[in-house]
Short mmCIF file of C-alpha atoms in Angstrom, two decimals:
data_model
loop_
_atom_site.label_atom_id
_atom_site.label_comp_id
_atom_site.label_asym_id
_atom_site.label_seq_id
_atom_site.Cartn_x
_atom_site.Cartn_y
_atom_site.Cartn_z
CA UNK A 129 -37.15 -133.26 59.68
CA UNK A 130 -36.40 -130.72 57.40
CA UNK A 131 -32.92 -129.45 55.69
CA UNK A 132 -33.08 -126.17 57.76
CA UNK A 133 -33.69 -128.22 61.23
CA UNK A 134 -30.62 -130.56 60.11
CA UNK A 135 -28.54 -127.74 59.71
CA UNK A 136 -29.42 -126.20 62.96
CA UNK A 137 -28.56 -129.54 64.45
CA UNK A 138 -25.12 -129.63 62.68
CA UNK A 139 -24.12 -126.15 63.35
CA UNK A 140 -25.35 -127.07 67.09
CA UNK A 141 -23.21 -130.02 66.94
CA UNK A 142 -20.35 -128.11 65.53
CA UNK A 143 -20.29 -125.43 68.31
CA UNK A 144 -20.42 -127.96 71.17
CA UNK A 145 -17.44 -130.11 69.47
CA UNK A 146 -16.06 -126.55 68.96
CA UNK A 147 -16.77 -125.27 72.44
CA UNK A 148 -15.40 -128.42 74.13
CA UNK A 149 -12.37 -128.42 72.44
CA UNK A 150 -11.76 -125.01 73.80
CA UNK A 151 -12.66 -125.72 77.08
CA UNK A 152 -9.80 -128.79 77.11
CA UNK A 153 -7.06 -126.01 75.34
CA UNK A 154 -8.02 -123.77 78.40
CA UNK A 155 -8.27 -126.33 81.07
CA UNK A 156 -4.81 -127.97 80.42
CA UNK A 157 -3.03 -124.47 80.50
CA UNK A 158 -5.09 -123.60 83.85
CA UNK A 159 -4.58 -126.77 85.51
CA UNK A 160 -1.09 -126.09 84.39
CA UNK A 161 -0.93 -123.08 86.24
CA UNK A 162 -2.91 -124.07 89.29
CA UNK A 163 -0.25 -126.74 90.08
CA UNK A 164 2.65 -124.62 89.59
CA UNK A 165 1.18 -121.97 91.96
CA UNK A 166 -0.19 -124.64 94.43
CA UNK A 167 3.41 -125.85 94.40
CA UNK A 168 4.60 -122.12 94.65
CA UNK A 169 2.54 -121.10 97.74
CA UNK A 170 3.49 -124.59 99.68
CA UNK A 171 7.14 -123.77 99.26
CA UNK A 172 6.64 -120.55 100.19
CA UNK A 173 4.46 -120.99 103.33
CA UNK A 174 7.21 -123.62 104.49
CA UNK A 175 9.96 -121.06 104.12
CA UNK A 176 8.15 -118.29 105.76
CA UNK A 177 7.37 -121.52 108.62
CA UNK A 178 10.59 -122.31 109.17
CA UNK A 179 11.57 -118.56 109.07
CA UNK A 180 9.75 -117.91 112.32
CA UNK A 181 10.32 -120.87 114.05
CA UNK A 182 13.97 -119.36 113.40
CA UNK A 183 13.46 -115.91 114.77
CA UNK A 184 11.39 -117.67 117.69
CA UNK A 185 14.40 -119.79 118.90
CA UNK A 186 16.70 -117.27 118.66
CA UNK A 187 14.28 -115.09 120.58
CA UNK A 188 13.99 -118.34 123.05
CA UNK A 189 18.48 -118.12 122.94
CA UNK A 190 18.80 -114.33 123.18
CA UNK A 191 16.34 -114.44 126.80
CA UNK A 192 17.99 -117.59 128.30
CA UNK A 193 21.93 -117.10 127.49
CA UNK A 194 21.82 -114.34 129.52
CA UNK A 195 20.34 -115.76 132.11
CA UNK A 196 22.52 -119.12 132.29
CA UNK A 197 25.60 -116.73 131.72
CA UNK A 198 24.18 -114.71 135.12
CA UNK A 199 23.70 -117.89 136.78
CA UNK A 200 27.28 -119.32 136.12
CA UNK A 201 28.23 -115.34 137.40
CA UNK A 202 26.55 -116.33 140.74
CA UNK A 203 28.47 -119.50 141.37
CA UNK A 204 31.45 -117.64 140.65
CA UNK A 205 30.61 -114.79 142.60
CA UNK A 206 29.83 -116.82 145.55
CA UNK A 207 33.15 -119.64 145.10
CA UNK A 208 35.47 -116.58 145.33
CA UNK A 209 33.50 -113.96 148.09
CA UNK A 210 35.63 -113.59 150.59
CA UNK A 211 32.23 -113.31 152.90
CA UNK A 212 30.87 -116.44 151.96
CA UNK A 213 33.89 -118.22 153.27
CA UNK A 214 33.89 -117.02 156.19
CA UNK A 215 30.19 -117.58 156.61
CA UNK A 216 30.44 -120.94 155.80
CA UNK A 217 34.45 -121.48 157.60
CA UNK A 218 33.40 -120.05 160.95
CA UNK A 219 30.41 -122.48 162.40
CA UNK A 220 27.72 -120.27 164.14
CA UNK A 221 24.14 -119.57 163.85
CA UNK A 222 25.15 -115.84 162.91
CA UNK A 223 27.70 -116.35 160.23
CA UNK A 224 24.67 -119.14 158.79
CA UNK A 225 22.03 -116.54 158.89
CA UNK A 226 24.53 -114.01 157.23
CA UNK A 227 25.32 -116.52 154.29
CA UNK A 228 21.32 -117.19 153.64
CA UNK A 229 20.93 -113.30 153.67
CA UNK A 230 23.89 -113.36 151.00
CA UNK A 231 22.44 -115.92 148.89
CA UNK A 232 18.66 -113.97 148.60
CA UNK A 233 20.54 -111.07 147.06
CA UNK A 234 22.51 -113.65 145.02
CA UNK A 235 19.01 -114.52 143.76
CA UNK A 236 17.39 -110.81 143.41
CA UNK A 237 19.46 -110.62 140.15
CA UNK A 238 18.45 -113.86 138.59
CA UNK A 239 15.16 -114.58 137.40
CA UNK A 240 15.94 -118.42 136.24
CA UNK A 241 17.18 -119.71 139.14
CA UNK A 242 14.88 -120.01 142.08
CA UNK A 243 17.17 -121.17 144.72
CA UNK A 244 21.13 -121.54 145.30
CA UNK A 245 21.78 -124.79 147.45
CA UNK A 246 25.63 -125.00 148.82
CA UNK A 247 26.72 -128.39 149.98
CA UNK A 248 30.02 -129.48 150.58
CA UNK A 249 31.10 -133.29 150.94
CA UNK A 250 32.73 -133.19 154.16
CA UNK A 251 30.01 -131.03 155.80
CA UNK A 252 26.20 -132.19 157.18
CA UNK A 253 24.95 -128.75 156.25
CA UNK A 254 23.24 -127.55 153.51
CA UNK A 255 23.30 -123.98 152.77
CA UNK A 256 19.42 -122.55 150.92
CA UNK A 257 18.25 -119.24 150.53
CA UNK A 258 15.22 -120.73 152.34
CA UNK A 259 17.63 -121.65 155.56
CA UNK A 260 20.10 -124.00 156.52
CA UNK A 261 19.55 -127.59 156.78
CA UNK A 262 21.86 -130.82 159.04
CA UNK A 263 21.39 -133.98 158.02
CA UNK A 264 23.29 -136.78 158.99
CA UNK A 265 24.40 -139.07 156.34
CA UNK A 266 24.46 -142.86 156.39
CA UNK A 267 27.79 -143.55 156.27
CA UNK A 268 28.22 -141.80 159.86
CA UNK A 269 25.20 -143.99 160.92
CA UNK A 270 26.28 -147.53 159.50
CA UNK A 271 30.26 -147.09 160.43
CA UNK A 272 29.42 -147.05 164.45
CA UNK A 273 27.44 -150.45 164.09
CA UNK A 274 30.31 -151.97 161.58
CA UNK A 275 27.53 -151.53 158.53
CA UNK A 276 28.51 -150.94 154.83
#
């Protein structure tokens, strides 16, 4: 080996020790960088997640608190009409048919609710929009026969 092919292998030598050092200056900086902005978009993407989830349940609260408040209307609505009493008060066929007429248009204006049921505890009827309904409950079975 010659003294020229020696110094082309140290000036080789020199540029790769040269060259990698450089490489491990820009790397550190980089990796550096990479991190913080990994870090960055995570943060970032969680906000912007928890941002919608926000605007979807108060989208969720703004369609149903209307809805419950309409519904809590209709019981009121029907506890003080005048018309329902006396639907319910005065025992016919008729005055039945008129109440489930009056409960279907209760309904018309609520899209949450899907039927009103009226029950009273001294009564055996049940009033539906889908029709009236007797039953007879237990205690008017067991207390002829001296059951409990």
């Amino acid at each position: 080996m010659g003294a020229r092919e020696k110094g082309k292998l140290k000036k080789y030598e020199f540029f790769v020790k040269y060259l990698i050092s450089y490489i491990l200056v820009l790397v550190m900086p980089l990796s550096t960088l990479f991190l913080f902005s990994y870090n960055h978009s995570g943060k970032l993407m969680q906000k912007n997640i928890m941002s919608m989830q926000k605007g979807y349940v108060e989208q969720v609260k703004g369609s149903i608190d209307p809805a419950i408040k309409n519904a809590d209307d209709i019981v009121q609505n029907i506890r003080l009409d005048n018309r329902m009493k006396n639907y319910i008060l005065e025992e016919s066929p008729y005055n039945y048919w008129q109440a489930v007429s009056q409960l279907k248009e209760f309904l018309l204006f609520n899209k949450l609710l899907t039927s009103i049921v009226i029950y009273r505890g001294e009564d055996t009827l049940l009033l539906s929009d889908k029709g009236t309904f007797c039953f007879v409950r237990p205690a008017l079975i067991a207390a002829p026969y001296g059951l409990k």
